[in-house]
Amino acid sequence: MIVVVGYAIIKGKYAPMVLFASGVIMLLCAVIFETGNFLPKKALNTGNDYLNIVEFVRYAFSNCLAELGLIIMVMVGFASYMTHIGANDAFVSLIIRPLKKVKSPYLMLFFAFLLAKAISMVITSAVGLGVLCLALMGPALIALGINKLSIGAICATSGAASLVLVGASTMASAQATSLTILDYVFIYKIPAGIPTVIVMGLAHVFWQRYLDKKEGWNCNDHIGDSMIFDEEVKRPKINAPIFYALFPFLPMIFVVLFSEYGIESIHLHIATIILLSIIIAMLCEVVRNKFKFDDVASGLKIVLQAMGRSMSGVVSLIVAAGVFAEGFKALGMLDAIVHMANQIGLGGFGMSVMFVIITTLVAIIAGSNGASFYPLIEMVPSVAKQLGVNPVMLVLPMHQASTIARPLSPVAGVVVALAGMLKVSPLELVKRCSVPCLLGLISHHLFVFVLSL
């Protein structure tokens, strides 16, 4: 069944439909062959095993929308609002200033990658992030004589080894590991992510220099070159006040502030924290727009529309993945995999490697990190429990593998978009990303293994 589902997703079929259909089929088989009960205790038992399948789907939607789904929806709404009011642009304009002080082309390439990673903390769309980094940093890098393929590789991998503090996949991962988002991010994700970013940055320097020499590219011969984009690709206009650069980080600031590390007497749900952040930004917009109702209302409209889009996108994918995972477990296939892993002595690290390989292959073939990550994440808690290992050992490598492997796909949106802007083949860009991404996958896995012991 996994092979069929993987094949359908790779072929570009609508992922939620594929997962829903396959999950329901497996649940039907579980009922027919009486392989196990799948209905949670909190769900309503209809009295009929076949109708219980429909009840389970209803429960999956209800349970997700009440917690994780709502959190993801307000996160996406918040991110869209930050773009709308120019807060993301304010942060970007602040962070790229150090680039002007670096003169060495390959050293510049390293720092450009670090700056791109800093920008990725507030821009969660891989395509949007890559295009933005190219528009902002491309002209400065090309003027130093840097090969446009090297620049494209830096931008394409800007979303790899994600350092996003509050995001949909981060929230799903935290839930799968039974950790608070604060603990997941600061105890595991960031400590493993930062050294991985450094490894990838250094790999970029040596790999791009090696390929440049192999192709006969000399930076000194191209100093002063210019980069011209198509008319529709423009640098963002920075109109927001500079203090708006703080707004994208308000949710994580409040998560820390209202926790055991700050004010313990106040307890706020993560969705409440994000809504509070939106309200604070919106109050500033009221003053900035001189109390013009239509201008402020348009911002609220952006938030609500983004929430609706996330419902039909990420949230529906998570619910569908949950139905698929439950069908997989109900048929006893998950127990069989764990038993096989124990029999051949894989253990926690071996299972982690297997999950990462599957995630990487699907991400490369499908060009999507969501399609490779969400269908598997639902199974991880059960596997970790049966193996008796820290679930972080399984979740985090898979989580980041889905982001690191994406630039290795010639059909990934960010690769196609950047290749089009630079007028190069997507395969050429993938070649430039290959070694940094492969080293990133290996090093990150090792860092997580050490942290999760």
Coordinates of C-alpha atoms in Angstrom, one line a residue:
M1 CA 0.0 0.0 0.0
I2 CA 2.9 2.4 0.8
V3 CA 4.3 1.7 -2.7
V4 CA 1.0 2.5 -4.3
V5 CA 0.5 5.7 -2.3
G6 CA 4.1 6.8 -3.0
Y7 CA 3.7 6.1 -6.7
A8 CA 0.4 8.1 -6.8
I9 CA 1.9 11.1 -5.0
I10 CA 5.1 11.0 -7.2
K11 CA 2.8 11.1 -10.2
G12 CA 1.4 14.4 -8.9
K13 CA -2.0 13.1 -7.8
Y14 CA -3.8 15.1 -5.1
A15 CA -2.1 13.9 -1.9
P16 CA -5.0 14.3 0.5
M17 CA -7.3 12.3 -1.8
V18 CA -4.6 9.5 -2.2
L19 CA -4.1 9.3 1.6
F20 CA -7.8 9.4 2.5
A21 CA -8.7 6.7 -0.1
S22 CA -5.8 4.4 0.9
G23 CA -6.5 4.9 4.6
V24 CA -10.2 4.1 4.2
I25 CA -9.4 1.0 2.1
M26 CA -7.0 -0.2 4.8
L27 CA -9.6 0.4 7.5
L28 CA -12.2 -1.5 5.5
C29 CA -9.7 -4.4 5.3
A30 CA -9.1 -4.2 9.0
V31 CA -12.9 -4.5 9.6
I32 CA -13.3 -7.4 7.2
F33 CA -10.3 -9.4 8.5
E34 CA -10.8 -8.3 12.1
T35 CA -7.1 -7.3 12.5
G36 CA -7.7 -4.6 15.2
N37 CA -9.8 -1.8 16.6
F38 CA -9.1 1.7 15.3
L39 CA -11.7 3.8 16.9
P40 CA -10.3 6.1 19.7
K41 CA -12.1 6.0 23.1
K42 CA -13.2 9.6 22.7
A43 CA -14.9 9.0 19.4
L44 CA -18.6 7.9 19.2
N45 CA -19.1 4.2 18.6
T46 CA -21.8 4.0 16.0
G47 CA -22.6 0.3 16.7
N48 CA -21.5 -0.7 13.2
D49 CA -17.9 -1.4 12.3
Y50 CA -18.2 0.0 8.8
L51 CA -19.9 3.2 9.9
N52 CA -17.1 3.5 12.5
I53 CA -14.8 4.2 9.6
V54 CA -16.8 7.3 8.7
E55 CA -16.9 8.3 12.4
F56 CA -13.1 8.0 12.6
V57 CA -12.7 10.4 9.7
R58 CA -15.1 12.8 11.4
Y59 CA -13.2 12.4 14.7
A60 CA -9.8 13.0 12.8
F61 CA -11.1 16.3 11.4
S62 CA -12.6 17.4 14.7
N63 CA -9.6 16.5 16.8
C64 CA -7.1 18.2 14.3
L65 CA -9.2 21.3 13.9
A66 CA -9.5 21.7 17.6
E67 CA -5.8 21.7 18.3
L68 CA -3.0 21.3 15.7
G69 CA -5.2 22.4 12.7
L70 CA -6.2 25.6 14.5
I71 CA -2.6 26.3 15.5
I72 CA -1.4 25.8 11.9
M73 CA -4.2 28.0 10.5
V74 CA -3.3 31.0 12.8
M75 CA 0.4 30.4 12.1
V76 CA -0.2 30.7 8.4
G77 CA -2.4 33.7 8.9
F78 CA 0.2 35.4 11.0
A79 CA 3.0 34.7 8.4
S80 CA 0.8 36.2 5.6
Y81 CA 0.0 39.2 7.7
M82 CA 3.7 39.8 8.5
T83 CA 4.3 39.9 4.7
H84 CA 1.3 42.2 4.1
I85 CA 2.4 44.9 6.6
G86 CA 6.1 44.7 5.5
A87 CA 7.4 43.3 8.7
N88 CA 9.3 40.5 6.9
D89 CA 10.8 43.0 4.5
A90 CA 11.9 45.2 7.4
F91 CA 13.7 42.2 8.9
V92 CA 15.3 41.3 5.5
S93 CA 16.5 44.9 4.9
L94 CA 18.1 44.8 8.3
I95 CA 19.8 41.5 7.9
I96 CA 21.4 42.0 4.5
R97 CA 23.4 45.1 5.5
P98 CA 26.5 43.1 6.6
L99 CA 26.9 41.8 3.0
K100 CA 28.2 45.1 1.9
K101 CA 31.3 44.7 4.1
V102 CA 32.5 41.4 2.7
K103 CA 34.8 41.5 -0.4
S104 CA 36.1 38.0 -0.9
P105 CA 33.8 36.2 -3.3
Y106 CA 33.7 32.7 -1.7
L107 CA 33.7 34.1 1.8
M108 CA 30.8 36.3 0.6
L109 CA 29.1 33.1 -0.6
F110 CA 29.4 31.6 2.9
F111 CA 28.0 34.6 4.7
A112 CA 25.2 35.0 2.0
F113 CA 24.1 31.5 2.9
L114 CA 24.0 32.3 6.6
L115 CA 22.0 35.5 5.9
A116 CA 19.6 33.5 3.7
K117 CA 19.1 31.1 6.6
A118 CA 18.4 34.1 8.9
I119 CA 15.8 35.3 6.4
S120 CA 14.3 31.8 6.3
M121 CA 13.3 32.2 10.0
V122 CA 10.5 34.6 8.9
I123 CA 9.8 33.5 5.3
T124 CA 8.3 30.0 5.4
S125 CA 7.6 29.4 1.7
A126 CA 10.5 27.7 0.0
V127 CA 9.8 29.3 -3.4
G128 CA 9.1 32.7 -1.9
L129 CA 12.3 32.5 0.2
G130 CA 14.5 31.4 -2.7
V131 CA 13.1 34.1 -5.1
L132 CA 13.4 36.8 -2.4
C133 CA 17.0 35.8 -1.6
L134 CA 18.0 35.9 -5.3
A135 CA 16.3 39.3 -5.8
L136 CA 17.9 40.8 -2.7
M137 CA 21.4 39.3 -2.8
G138 CA 21.8 38.2 -6.4
P139 CA 22.9 41.6 -7.8
A140 CA 25.5 42.1 -5.1
L141 CA 26.9 38.6 -5.4
I142 CA 27.1 38.6 -9.2
A143 CA 29.0 42.0 -9.1
L144 CA 31.7 40.2 -7.1
G145 CA 32.2 37.8 -10.0
I146 CA 30.4 34.9 -8.4
N147 CA 29.0 32.3 -10.8
K148 CA 25.2 32.6 -11.1
L149 CA 24.9 28.8 -10.5
S150 CA 26.6 29.2 -7.2
I151 CA 24.2 32.0 -6.3
G152 CA 21.3 29.9 -7.4
A153 CA 22.5 27.0 -5.2
I154 CA 22.7 29.3 -2.1
C155 CA 19.2 30.5 -2.7
A156 CA 17.8 27.1 -3.5
T157 CA 19.2 25.7 -0.2
S158 CA 18.1 28.6 1.9
G159 CA 15.1 26.7 3.2
A160 CA 17.1 23.5 3.9
A161 CA 17.8 22.5 7.5
S162 CA 14.9 24.7 8.6
L163 CA 15.4 27.1 11.5
V164 CA 11.8 28.3 11.5
L165 CA 10.8 28.8 15.1
V166 CA 7.0 28.5 14.7
G167 CA 5.8 26.7 11.7
A168 CA 3.3 24.0 10.6
S169 CA 5.8 21.1 10.3
T170 CA 7.6 22.2 13.5
M171 CA 4.3 22.1 15.4
A172 CA 3.4 18.7 14.0
S173 CA 6.9 17.4 14.9
A174 CA 6.6 18.8 18.5
Q175 CA 3.2 17.1 18.9
A176 CA 4.6 13.8 17.6
T177 CA 7.4 13.9 20.1
S178 CA 5.1 14.9 23.0
L179 CA 7.2 18.0 23.6
T180 CA 6.2 21.6 23.9
I181 CA 7.2 23.6 20.8
L182 CA 9.6 25.6 23.0
D183 CA 11.4 22.4 24.1
Y184 CA 11.4 20.9 20.6
V185 CA 12.8 24.0 19.0
F186 CA 15.4 25.1 21.6
I187 CA 16.5 21.8 23.0
Y188 CA 16.7 19.8 19.7
K189 CA 15.8 21.6 16.5
I190 CA 18.1 24.7 16.8
P191 CA 21.0 22.9 18.5
A192 CA 21.1 20.4 15.6
G193 CA 20.2 22.9 12.9
I194 CA 22.9 25.5 13.5
P195 CA 25.9 23.2 13.1
T196 CA 24.2 21.6 10.1
V197 CA 23.9 25.1 8.5
I198 CA 27.6 25.7 9.1
V199 CA 28.5 22.4 7.6
M200 CA 26.3 23.2 4.5
G201 CA 27.7 26.7 4.3
L202 CA 31.3 25.4 4.3
A203 CA 30.4 22.7 1.8
H204 CA 29.0 25.4 -0.5
V205 CA 32.3 27.3 -0.4
F206 CA 34.4 24.3 -1.4
W207 CA 32.0 22.6 -3.7
Q208 CA 31.2 25.8 -5.7
R209 CA 34.9 26.7 -5.9
Y210 CA 35.7 23.1 -7.1
L211 CA 32.9 23.3 -9.8
D212 CA 34.0 26.8 -10.9
K213 CA 37.6 25.6 -11.4
K214 CA 36.4 22.5 -13.3
E215 CA 34.2 24.7 -15.6
G216 CA 37.0 27.3 -16.0
W217 CA 35.2 30.1 -14.1
N218 CA 37.4 32.8 -12.6
C219 CA 35.7 35.3 -10.4
N220 CA 38.2 38.0 -11.2
D221 CA 37.2 37.9 -14.8
H222 CA 33.6 38.5 -14.0
I223 CA 33.8 41.3 -11.4
G224 CA 31.2 44.0 -12.2
D225 CA 28.8 41.6 -14.0
S226 CA 25.1 42.5 -13.5
M227 CA 22.0 40.4 -13.0
I228 CA 18.9 41.4 -14.8
F229 CA 15.6 39.8 -13.8
D230 CA 12.4 39.6 -15.8
E231 CA 10.0 42.5 -15.2
E232 CA 7.8 40.5 -12.8
V233 CA 10.8 39.7 -10.5
K234 CA 11.4 42.7 -8.4
R235 CA 13.1 43.6 -5.2
P236 CA 10.5 44.1 -2.4
K237 CA 9.7 47.6 -1.4
I238 CA 10.6 48.4 2.1
N239 CA 8.0 50.8 3.6
A240 CA 7.5 49.5 7.1
P241 CA 9.3 51.1 10.1
I242 CA 12.4 49.3 11.1
F243 CA 11.0 48.2 14.5
Y244 CA 8.5 46.0 12.5
A245 CA 11.5 43.6 12.0
L246 CA 10.7 42.4 15.6
F247 CA 7.1 41.4 14.8
P248 CA 7.8 38.1 13.1
F249 CA 9.5 36.9 16.3
L250 CA 6.8 38.0 18.7
P251 CA 5.2 34.5 18.9
M252 CA 8.5 32.8 20.0
I253 CA 9.3 35.7 22.4
F254 CA 5.9 35.2 24.0
V255 CA 6.3 31.4 24.1
V256 CA 9.5 31.9 26.1
L257 CA 8.1 34.8 28.2
F258 CA 5.0 32.9 29.3
S259 CA 6.7 29.6 30.2
E260 CA 8.7 28.1 33.1
Y261 CA 11.6 30.2 31.8
G262 CA 9.7 33.4 32.3
I263 CA 6.4 34.4 33.9
E264 CA 5.1 31.0 35.2
S265 CA 1.8 32.5 36.5
I266 CA 0.5 33.2 33.0
H267 CA -0.4 30.2 30.8
L268 CA -1.2 30.9 27.1
H269 CA -2.1 28.4 24.4
I270 CA 0.2 28.7 21.3
A271 CA -2.8 29.7 19.2
T272 CA -3.6 32.5 21.7
I273 CA 0.0 33.7 21.6
I274 CA -0.1 34.0 17.8
L275 CA -3.5 35.8 17.9
L276 CA -2.0 38.2 20.5
S277 CA 0.9 38.8 18.2
I278 CA -1.4 39.6 15.3
I279 CA -3.4 42.0 17.5
I280 CA -0.3 43.9 18.6
A281 CA 0.9 44.2 15.0
M282 CA -2.6 45.3 13.9
L283 CA -2.7 48.0 16.6
C284 CA 0.5 49.4 15.3
E285 CA -1.0 49.3 11.8
V286 CA -4.0 51.3 13.1
V287 CA -1.6 54.1 14.2
R288 CA 0.6 53.8 11.1
N289 CA -2.4 54.0 8.8
K290 CA -3.9 56.9 10.7
F291 CA -7.0 55.0 11.8
K292 CA -8.1 54.3 8.3
F293 CA -10.6 51.4 8.6
D294 CA -10.2 50.0 5.1
D295 CA -6.4 49.7 5.3
V296 CA -6.6 47.9 8.6
A297 CA -9.5 45.7 7.5
S298 CA -7.6 44.6 4.4
G299 CA -5.0 43.1 6.8
L300 CA -7.5 41.1 8.7
K301 CA -8.9 39.9 5.4
I302 CA -5.4 38.6 4.5
V303 CA -5.2 36.7 7.8
L304 CA -8.5 35.0 7.3
Q305 CA -7.9 34.1 3.6
A306 CA -4.5 32.6 4.5
M307 CA -6.2 30.6 7.3
G308 CA -8.7 29.2 4.8
R309 CA -6.0 28.3 2.3
S310 CA -4.1 26.4 5.0
M311 CA -7.3 24.5 5.8
S312 CA -7.4 23.2 2.3
G313 CA -3.7 22.6 2.1
V314 CA -1.5 21.6 5.1
V315 CA -4.4 20.9 7.5
S316 CA -6.3 18.6 5.1
L317 CA -3.0 16.8 4.4
I318 CA -2.3 16.2 8.1
V319 CA -5.8 14.8 8.6
A320 CA -5.5 12.6 5.6
A321 CA -2.1 11.4 6.7
G322 CA -3.7 10.5 10.1
V323 CA -6.4 8.4 8.4
F324 CA -3.7 6.7 6.3
A325 CA -1.5 6.0 9.4
E326 CA -4.4 4.6 11.4
G327 CA -5.3 2.2 8.5
F328 CA -1.7 1.2 8.3
K329 CA -1.6 0.4 12.0
A330 CA -5.0 -1.3 12.1
L331 CA -3.8 -3.8 9.5
G332 CA -0.8 -4.6 11.7
M333 CA 1.7 -3.5 9.2
L334 CA 3.4 -1.1 11.6
D335 CA 3.9 -3.8 14.2
A336 CA 5.4 -6.0 11.4
I337 CA 7.9 -3.3 10.5
V338 CA 9.0 -2.8 14.1
H339 CA 9.2 -6.5 14.6
M340 CA 11.4 -6.9 11.5
A341 CA 13.6 -4.0 12.6
N342 CA 14.1 -5.7 16.0
Q343 CA 14.8 -9.0 14.3
I344 CA 17.6 -7.6 12.1
G345 CA 18.9 -5.4 14.8
L346 CA 18.1 -2.0 13.3
G347 CA 17.1 -0.4 16.6
G348 CA 16.2 3.3 16.9
F349 CA 19.1 4.6 14.8
G350 CA 18.5 2.1 12.1
M351 CA 14.8 2.9 11.9
S352 CA 15.7 6.6 11.9
V353 CA 18.0 6.0 8.9
M354 CA 15.2 4.1 7.1
F355 CA 12.7 6.9 7.7
V356 CA 15.2 9.5 6.4
I357 CA 15.9 7.5 3.3
I358 CA 12.2 7.1 2.5
T359 CA 11.6 10.8 3.2
T360 CA 14.5 11.9 1.1
L361 CA 13.6 9.7 -1.9
V362 CA 10.0 10.9 -1.9
A363 CA 11.0 14.6 -1.5
I364 CA 13.4 14.2 -4.5
I365 CA 10.9 12.5 -6.7
A366 CA 7.9 14.5 -5.7
G367 CA 9.7 17.8 -5.2
S368 CA 7.7 18.5 -2.0
N369 CA 8.6 18.3 1.6
G370 CA 5.0 18.0 2.8
A371 CA 4.2 15.0 0.7
S372 CA 7.3 13.2 2.1
F373 CA 6.9 14.3 5.7
Y374 CA 3.3 14.3 6.9
P375 CA 2.3 10.8 5.8
L376 CA 5.1 9.3 7.9
I377 CA 5.1 11.6 10.9
E378 CA 1.8 10.1 12.2
M379 CA 3.4 6.6 12.6
V380 CA 6.5 7.7 14.5
P381 CA 5.1 7.9 18.1
S382 CA 4.0 4.3 17.9
V383 CA 7.3 3.1 16.4
A384 CA 9.3 5.0 19.0
K385 CA 7.3 3.6 21.9
Q386 CA 7.7 0.0 20.6
L387 CA 11.4 0.5 20.1
G388 CA 11.8 2.2 23.5
V389 CA 13.7 5.2 22.0
N390 CA 13.4 8.9 22.2
P391 CA 10.9 9.9 19.5
V392 CA 13.1 12.9 18.6
M393 CA 15.6 10.4 17.2
L394 CA 13.0 9.4 14.6
V395 CA 11.1 12.7 14.1
L396 CA 13.7 15.4 13.8
P397 CA 16.0 13.7 11.2
M398 CA 12.9 13.0 9.1
H399 CA 11.6 16.5 9.6
Q400 CA 14.8 18.1 8.4
A401 CA 15.4 15.5 5.7
S402 CA 12.3 16.7 4.0
T403 CA 13.7 20.2 3.8
I404 CA 17.3 19.3 3.0
A405 CA 16.4 16.9 0.2
R406 CA 14.0 19.4 -1.6
P407 CA 16.8 21.2 -3.5
L408 CA 17.9 17.9 -4.9
S409 CA 14.7 17.6 -6.9
P410 CA 14.6 19.0 -10.4
V411 CA 10.8 19.3 -10.1
A412 CA 10.8 21.2 -6.8
G413 CA 9.1 24.6 -7.0
V414 CA 12.1 26.5 -5.7
V415 CA 14.5 24.8 -8.1
V416 CA 12.3 25.4 -11.1
A417 CA 11.6 29.0 -10.2
L418 CA 15.3 29.9 -9.6
A419 CA 16.4 28.0 -12.8
G420 CA 13.9 30.0 -14.8
M421 CA 15.1 33.3 -13.3
L422 CA 18.7 32.5 -13.9
K423 CA 18.0 30.9 -17.3
V424 CA 19.8 27.6 -16.5
S425 CA 18.7 24.0 -16.4
P426 CA 17.2 22.7 -13.1
L427 CA 19.6 19.8 -13.3
E428 CA 22.6 22.2 -13.3
L429 CA 21.2 23.8 -10.1
V430 CA 20.6 20.4 -8.5
K431 CA 24.2 19.5 -9.2
R432 CA 25.4 22.7 -7.4
C433 CA 23.2 21.8 -4.4
S434 CA 24.1 18.1 -4.3
V435 CA 27.2 17.9 -2.0
P436 CA 26.0 20.6 0.5
C437 CA 22.7 18.8 0.9
L438 CA 24.1 15.3 1.2
L439 CA 26.6 16.5 3.8
G440 CA 23.8 18.3 5.5
L441 CA 21.7 15.1 5.7
I442 CA 24.5 13.1 7.2
S443 CA 25.7 15.6 9.6
H444 CA 22.3 16.6 10.9
H445 CA 21.4 12.9 11.5
L446 CA 24.6 12.5 13.6
F447 CA 23.9 15.8 15.5
V448 CA 20.4 14.6 16.4
F449 CA 21.6 11.2 17.4
V450 CA 23.9 12.7 19.9
L451 CA 21.3 15.1 21.3
S452 CA 18.6 12.5 21.6
L453 CA 20.7 10.0 23.6

